[in-house]
């Protein structure tokens, strides 16, 4: 390929240092030597090995990127010291781009690039070289690896890959305040030359901001940035490679810088006065109006609070957190008649004051809110408004004056007022009120001991408009009059020992009085006149509204007198003084040496001191329960005896059971109605009557004959039946006599069972026992004609068949 190169191209490659190898690597390899001509290798014996020095004259090549020539670009030459220039060696390459991007001259080892290379896409290529014998194609050297590097040229401009850029800085920041950093990237090789060395500059906006040439940090260039004047700036920042030298490539980006707010503006009211109107009847808490102060700042810097500097007695102000408005509301009820216009001074204050800007001025502002009160028709008002308290003696007469309530119309017209009592608070109509003057008088007699206070409600309405009404509570206190005599607190009972000594205190008494005098109670105790001659006990006034009972003599005998009644007279201090007499019951008791009471009855017995009234009641209840149990047992015994006698008197007869078939034997009692045998038959011995004996008292078979026959036949049948009954009666009488004479039977009545059938039965005897015990020749063949129910019975009595007899 060498003949195709021009001398100029060779000089350019030599100048770039790309024509020759960067380094030489020498290595040794085992090589088989021997002559292939003139005889075979077998004749020579084992092959001899010799060390041959060889080396590749290449290791790394360089090729410039973006080559725009018309001919392939020479890259370099591979060569081995085994090549003597005779043309018997063939060079080959393999690896990245071999055969497509890079081609080799097999004879000379020259490598050329056939395509335009871009270092930014691929910086180097790794290939392998091989030298072979042209004839045998055997490798003459081990395969070696080499690298072809693409030499960089400044063909990539700087690029801002992180854009768009948005930064922020607080307003009024000092000069040199860092805002943000921008970075441009250059795809060129930073290790080769200055192709990737970038410097920064500001193209647009340099009046307000600057950028560091090397780092790309943007800083403020002025100190008076005002967000309220301009809240953002657009900068154009340029990045140039080759360190900014002439011929370098450049790229630019736009940077948006937002000016953030600081609290450098105080709140301001747009108006210095606001006017609102409200009705005097508006309830407390009703909003009157809203005002707002504006702030040129934004965000939290606009947060403000409002307060009232003047006029805060009747009004209050709150802050609406959402709208930042001041809400003026009523704090106390308004009165048109008292004051019709109110001036309220409202002040707005910033919540977050920045101390750096305090010297800029006061961060607060004031305005005047003028509130006009409008008149409405109001209900009457009572004086005093909280209600009146009145007093009256409990002995006041009906119609006496208790007190006067006062109410007036608060409006300018001052209309007349009418009064009335809410009867739900005075259902007994104890009080009356004059509708015009409001004077309250008594309607009934009072009793302080029944009710000491009365609470009523008085209603006041306008005379010509009853919808305008108001209410007031009136409390009436009933003053006490001494109209109740004092009484002993309880029915007192005392005990005194028989061996009591004179002057011994046996009991204390106290008094109750339903009255409540203002000066307090004072009671006086003395014995009633009828007890003035009493020589047993004396009364001692303790002076604290109590009294003590003391013995006046020694020795009491309960067998002579076991109870003393001591009348006591109690007098209060009035006025007027009232008195009452109470009786103290004193029991004389027997006591032990220690003074403990043992018995207080005249006739002492042991259990009297031990048994209390409750124990006695329990004892009586137990005795009553025992008596009831005894009576109950006797009643049950009597009831059982009567039942047993009733059972003895029952008429028990033989249980004659009629079978329609063989049945279940003698124990089968379900086949016959037993109630028929329970009927008592009347067997009269002789009744002379034209119509004969009562047919209802005879057995059924006799009744059948009586009904079926007539005349002489019927009479004969009745006579035969009477004869049969007499036979039964005689038999039964005989058995009864035997039972009565039997000493082994119990002394009371007993039930006897007789198995007497009688004679002259029209059905004759069907007993199987009788048949077997006699040689009767009676023919029972007619049983076979009675039907299937008598088939088994006929089998017992019919003559046997010859074959059965033979067996």
PDB file of N, CA and C in Angstrom, residues 589-638:
ATOM      1  N   UNK A 589     -84.464   0.461 138.112  1.00  0.00           N
ATOM      2  CA  UNK A 589     -83.856  -0.791 137.660  1.00  0.00           C
ATOM      3  C   UNK A 589     -82.907  -1.317 138.724  1.00  0.00           C
ATOM      4  N   UNK A 590     -82.728  -2.609 138.645  1.00  0.00           N
ATOM      5  CA  UNK A 590     -81.711  -3.226 139.473  1.00  0.00           C
ATOM      6  C   UNK A 590     -80.381  -3.195 138.776  1.00  0.00           C
ATOM      7  N   UNK A 591     -79.334  -2.838 139.477  1.00  0.00           N
ATOM      8  CA  UNK A 591     -78.003  -2.683 138.877  1.00  0.00           C
ATOM      9  C   UNK A 591     -77.001  -3.533 139.631  1.00  0.00           C
ATOM     10  N   UNK A 592     -75.904  -3.847 138.953  1.00  0.00           N
ATOM     11  CA  UNK A 592     -74.809  -4.576 139.593  1.00  0.00           C
ATOM     12  C   UNK A 592     -73.941  -3.581 140.350  1.00  0.00           C
ATOM     13  N   UNK A 593     -72.941  -4.056 141.071  1.00  0.00           N
ATOM     14  CA  UNK A 593     -72.088  -3.125 141.845  1.00  0.00           C
ATOM     15  C   UNK A 593     -71.408  -2.067 140.992  1.00  0.00           C
ATOM     16  N   UNK A 594     -71.208  -2.366 139.668  1.00  0.00           N
ATOM     17  CA  UNK A 594     -70.571  -1.378 138.787  1.00  0.00           C
ATOM     18  C   UNK A 594     -71.558  -0.373 138.229  1.00  0.00           C
ATOM     19  N   UNK A 595     -72.805  -0.495 138.519  1.00  0.00           N
ATOM     20  CA  UNK A 595     -73.811   0.439 138.027  1.00  0.00           C
ATOM     21  C   UNK A 595     -74.461   0.007 136.731  1.00  0.00           C
ATOM     22  N   UNK A 596     -74.145  -1.171 136.179  1.00  0.00           N
ATOM     23  CA  UNK A 596     -74.765  -1.655 134.948  1.00  0.00           C
ATOM     24  C   UNK A 596     -76.155  -2.176 135.242  1.00  0.00           C
ATOM     25  N   UNK A 597     -77.133  -1.761 134.424  1.00  0.00           N
ATOM     26  CA  UNK A 597     -78.527  -2.152 134.625  1.00  0.00           C
ATOM     27  C   UNK A 597     -78.704  -3.614 134.293  1.00  0.00           C
ATOM     28  N   UNK A 598     -79.401  -4.342 135.186  1.00  0.00           N
ATOM     29  CA  UNK A 598     -79.669  -5.759 134.970  1.00  0.00           C
ATOM     30  C   UNK A 598     -81.151  -6.026 134.704  1.00  0.00           C
ATOM     31  N   UNK A 599     -82.039  -5.418 135.492  1.00  0.00           N
ATOM     32  CA  UNK A 599     -83.466  -5.654 135.329  1.00  0.00           C
ATOM     33  C   UNK A 599     -84.208  -4.412 135.775  1.00  0.00           C
ATOM     34  N   UNK A 600     -85.296  -4.092 135.004  1.00  0.00           N
ATOM     35  CA  UNK A 600     -86.090  -2.920 135.322  1.00  0.00           C
ATOM     36  C   UNK A 600     -87.533  -3.272 135.641  1.00  0.00           C
ATOM     37  N   UNK A 601     -87.907  -4.596 135.773  1.00  0.00           N
ATOM     38  CA  UNK A 601     -89.279  -5.003 136.057  1.00  0.00           C
ATOM     39  C   UNK A 601     -89.485  -5.099 137.555  1.00  0.00           C
ATOM     40  N   UNK A 602     -90.749  -5.008 137.972  1.00  0.00           N
ATOM     41  CA  UNK A 602     -91.043  -5.118 139.397  1.00  0.00           C
ATOM     42  C   UNK A 602     -90.758  -6.509 139.900  1.00  0.00           C
ATOM     43  N   UNK A 603     -91.115  -7.573 139.125  1.00  0.00           N
ATOM     44  CA  UNK A 603     -90.808  -8.969 139.472  1.00  0.00           C
ATOM     45  C   UNK A 603     -89.683  -9.416 138.565  1.00  0.00           C
ATOM     46  N   UNK A 604     -88.549  -9.563 139.132  1.00  0.00           N
ATOM     47  CA  UNK A 604     -87.361  -9.868 138.329  1.00  0.00           C
ATOM     48  C   UNK A 604     -87.311 -11.341 138.020  1.00  0.00           C
ATOM     49  N   UNK A 605     -86.991 -11.670 136.843  1.00  0.00           N
ATOM     50  CA  UNK A 605     -86.727 -13.045 136.443  1.00  0.00           C
ATOM     51  C   UNK A 605     -85.555 -13.009 135.477  1.00  0.00           C
ATOM     52  N   UNK A 606     -84.963 -14.165 135.362  1.00  0.00           N
ATOM     53  CA  UNK A 606     -83.657 -14.215 134.711  1.00  0.00           C
ATOM     54  C   UNK A 606     -83.745 -13.816 133.248  1.00  0.00           C
ATOM     55  N   UNK A 607     -84.769 -14.327 132.550  1.00  0.00           N
ATOM     56  CA  UNK A 607     -84.798 -14.121 131.103  1.00  0.00           C
ATOM     57  C   UNK A 607     -85.260 -12.732 130.718  1.00  0.00           C
ATOM     58  N   UNK A 608     -85.838 -11.975 131.677  1.00  0.00           N
ATOM     59  CA  UNK A 608     -86.349 -10.665 131.310  1.00  0.00           C
ATOM     60  C   UNK A 608     -85.249  -9.742 130.845  1.00  0.00           C
ATOM     61  N   UNK A 609     -84.098  -9.843 131.466  1.00  0.00           N
ATOM     62  CA  UNK A 609     -82.990  -8.975 131.051  1.00  0.00           C
ATOM     63  C   UNK A 609     -82.304  -9.478 129.799  1.00  0.00           C
ATOM     64  N   UNK A 610     -82.500 -10.791 129.543  1.00  0.00           N
ATOM     65  CA  UNK A 610     -81.779 -11.358 128.411  1.00  0.00           C
ATOM     66  C   UNK A 610     -82.589 -11.308 127.116  1.00  0.00           C
ATOM     67  N   UNK A 611     -83.940 -11.352 127.256  1.00  0.00           N
ATOM     68  CA  UNK A 611     -84.783 -11.407 126.074  1.00  0.00           C
ATOM     69  C   UNK A 611     -85.239  -9.999 125.695  1.00  0.00           C
ATOM     70  N   UNK A 612     -84.932  -9.649 124.491  1.00  0.00           N
ATOM     71  CA  UNK A 612     -85.381  -8.367 123.964  1.00  0.00           C
ATOM     72  C   UNK A 612     -86.749  -8.543 123.317  1.00  0.00           C
ATOM     73  N   UNK A 613     -87.439  -7.455 122.993  1.00  0.00           N
ATOM     74  CA  UNK A 613     -88.745  -7.596 122.306  1.00  0.00           C
ATOM     75  C   UNK A 613     -88.626  -8.366 121.002  1.00  0.00           C
ATOM     76  N   UNK A 614     -87.561  -8.198 120.296  1.00  0.00           N
ATOM     77  CA  UNK A 614     -87.394  -8.956 119.048  1.00  0.00           C
ATOM     78  C   UNK A 614     -87.296 -10.447 119.295  1.00  0.00           C
ATOM     79  N   UNK A 615     -86.587 -10.826 120.397  1.00  0.00           N
ATOM     80  CA  UNK A 615     -86.468 -12.253 120.710  1.00  0.00           C
ATOM     81  C   UNK A 615     -87.814 -12.833 121.101  1.00  0.00           C
ATOM     82  N   UNK A 616     -88.612 -12.076 121.860  1.00  0.00           N
ATOM     83  CA  UNK A 616     -89.934 -12.554 122.226  1.00  0.00           C
ATOM     84  C   UNK A 616     -90.817 -12.744 121.006  1.00  0.00           C
ATOM     85  N   UNK A 617     -90.751 -11.826 120.074  1.00  0.00           N
ATOM     86  CA  UNK A 617     -91.549 -11.966 118.844  1.00  0.00           C
ATOM     87  C   UNK A 617     -91.126 -13.207 118.068  1.00  0.00           C
ATOM     88  N   UNK A 618     -89.822 -13.442 117.971  1.00  0.00           N
ATOM     89  CA  UNK A 618     -89.333 -14.637 117.271  1.00  0.00           C
ATOM     90  C   UNK A 618     -89.813 -15.909 117.958  1.00  0.00           C
ATOM     91  N   UNK A 619     -89.823 -15.896 119.314  1.00  0.00           N
ATOM     92  CA  UNK A 619     -90.301 -17.068 120.041  1.00  0.00           C
ATOM     93  C   UNK A 619     -91.773 -17.323 119.765  1.00  0.00           C
ATOM     94  N   UNK A 620     -92.571 -16.290 119.756  1.00  0.00           N
ATOM     95  CA  UNK A 620     -94.004 -16.454 119.464  1.00  0.00           C
ATOM     96  C   UNK A 620     -94.224 -16.978 118.059  1.00  0.00           C
ATOM     97  N   UNK A 621     -93.443 -16.497 117.103  1.00  0.00           N
ATOM     98  CA  UNK A 621     -93.578 -16.980 115.723  1.00  0.00           C
ATOM     99  C   UNK A 621     -93.258 -18.466 115.637  1.00  0.00           C
ATOM    100  N   UNK A 622     -92.225 -18.905 116.337  1.00  0.00           N
ATOM    101  CA  UNK A 622     -91.862 -20.335 116.328  1.00  0.00           C
ATOM    102  C   UNK A 622     -92.991 -21.186 116.908  1.00  0.00           C
ATOM    103  N   UNK A 623     -93.583 -20.735 118.018  1.00  0.00           N
ATOM    104  CA  UNK A 623     -94.684 -21.489 118.620  1.00  0.00           C
ATOM    105  C   UNK A 623     -95.869 -21.566 117.662  1.00  0.00           C
ATOM    106  N   UNK A 624     -96.138 -20.469 116.982  1.00  0.00           N
ATOM    107  CA  UNK A 624     -97.249 -20.472 116.034  1.00  0.00           C
ATOM    108  C   UNK A 624     -96.996 -21.450 114.887  1.00  0.00           C
ATOM    109  N   UNK A 625     -95.772 -21.526 114.428  1.00  0.00           N
ATOM    110  CA  UNK A 625     -95.442 -22.469 113.347  1.00  0.00           C
ATOM    111  C   UNK A 625     -95.627 -23.902 113.817  1.00  0.00           C
ATOM    112  N   UNK A 626     -95.231 -24.215 115.043  1.00  0.00           N
ATOM    113  CA  UNK A 626     -95.402 -25.582 115.573  1.00  0.00           C
ATOM    114  C   UNK A 626     -96.883 -25.957 115.657  1.00  0.00           C
ATOM    115  N   UNK A 627     -97.718 -25.019 116.119  1.00  0.00           N
ATOM    116  CA  UNK A 627     -99.156 -25.313 116.204  1.00  0.00           C
ATOM    117  C   UNK A 627     -99.739 -25.597 114.824  1.00  0.00           C
ATOM    118  N   UNK A 628     -99.325 -24.791 113.839  1.00  0.00           N
ATOM    119  CA  UNK A 628     -99.831 -25.023 112.488  1.00  0.00           C
ATOM    120  C   UNK A 628     -99.404 -26.386 111.962  1.00  0.00           C
ATOM    121  N   UNK A 629     -98.177 -26.802 112.228  1.00  0.00           N
ATOM    122  CA  UNK A 629     -97.710 -28.118 111.772  1.00  0.00           C
ATOM    123  C   UNK A 629     -98.507 -29.249 112.419  1.00  0.00           C
ATOM    124  N   UNK A 630     -98.792 -29.135 113.730  1.00  0.00           N
ATOM    125  CA  UNK A 630     -99.575 -30.176 114.408  1.00  0.00           C
ATOM    126  C   UNK A 630    -100.977 -30.287 113.803  1.00  0.00           C
ATOM    127  N   UNK A 631    -101.605 -29.138 113.567  1.00  0.00           N
ATOM    128  CA  UNK A 631    -102.937 -29.164 112.958  1.00  0.00           C
ATOM    129  C   UNK A 631    -102.899 -29.760 111.563  1.00  0.00           C
ATOM    130  N   UNK A 632    -101.878 -29.465 110.830  1.00  0.00           N
ATOM    131  CA  UNK A 632    -101.762 -30.015 109.481  1.00  0.00           C
ATOM    132  C   UNK A 632    -101.605 -31.526 109.506  1.00  0.00           C
ATOM    133  N   UNK A 633    -100.827 -32.047 110.440  1.00  0.00           N
ATOM    134  CA  UNK A 633    -100.630 -33.509 110.532  1.00  0.00           C
ATOM    135  C   UNK A 633    -101.946 -34.187 110.897  1.00  0.00           C
ATOM    136  N   UNK A 634    -102.675 -33.614 111.854  1.00  0.00           N
ATOM    137  CA  UNK A 634    -103.960 -34.203 112.242  1.00  0.00           C
ATOM    138  C   UNK A 634    -104.942 -34.204 111.081  1.00  0.00           C
ATOM    139  N   UNK A 635    -104.943 -33.136 110.321  1.00  0.00           N
ATOM    140  CA  UNK A 635    -105.854 -33.063 109.174  1.00  0.00           C
ATOM    141  C   UNK A 635    -105.518 -34.124 108.139  1.00  0.00           C
ATOM    142  N   UNK A 636    -104.225 -34.318 107.882  1.00  0.00           N
ATOM    143  CA  UNK A 636    -103.828 -35.346 106.911  1.00  0.00           C
ATOM    144  C   UNK A 636    -104.225 -36.741 107.388  1.00  0.00           C
ATOM    145  N   UNK A 637    -104.063 -37.021 108.686  1.00  0.00           N
ATOM    146  CA  UNK A 637    -104.441 -38.341 109.199  1.00  0.00           C
ATOM    147  C   UNK A 637    -105.940 -38.576 109.068  1.00  0.00           C
ATOM    148  N   UNK A 638    -106.680 -37.561 109.360  1.00  0.00           N
ATOM    149  CA  UNK A 638    -108.138 -37.705 109.263  1.00  0.00           C
ATOM    150  C   UNK A 638    -108.565 -37.914 107.823  1.00  0.00           C
TER     151      UNK A 638
END
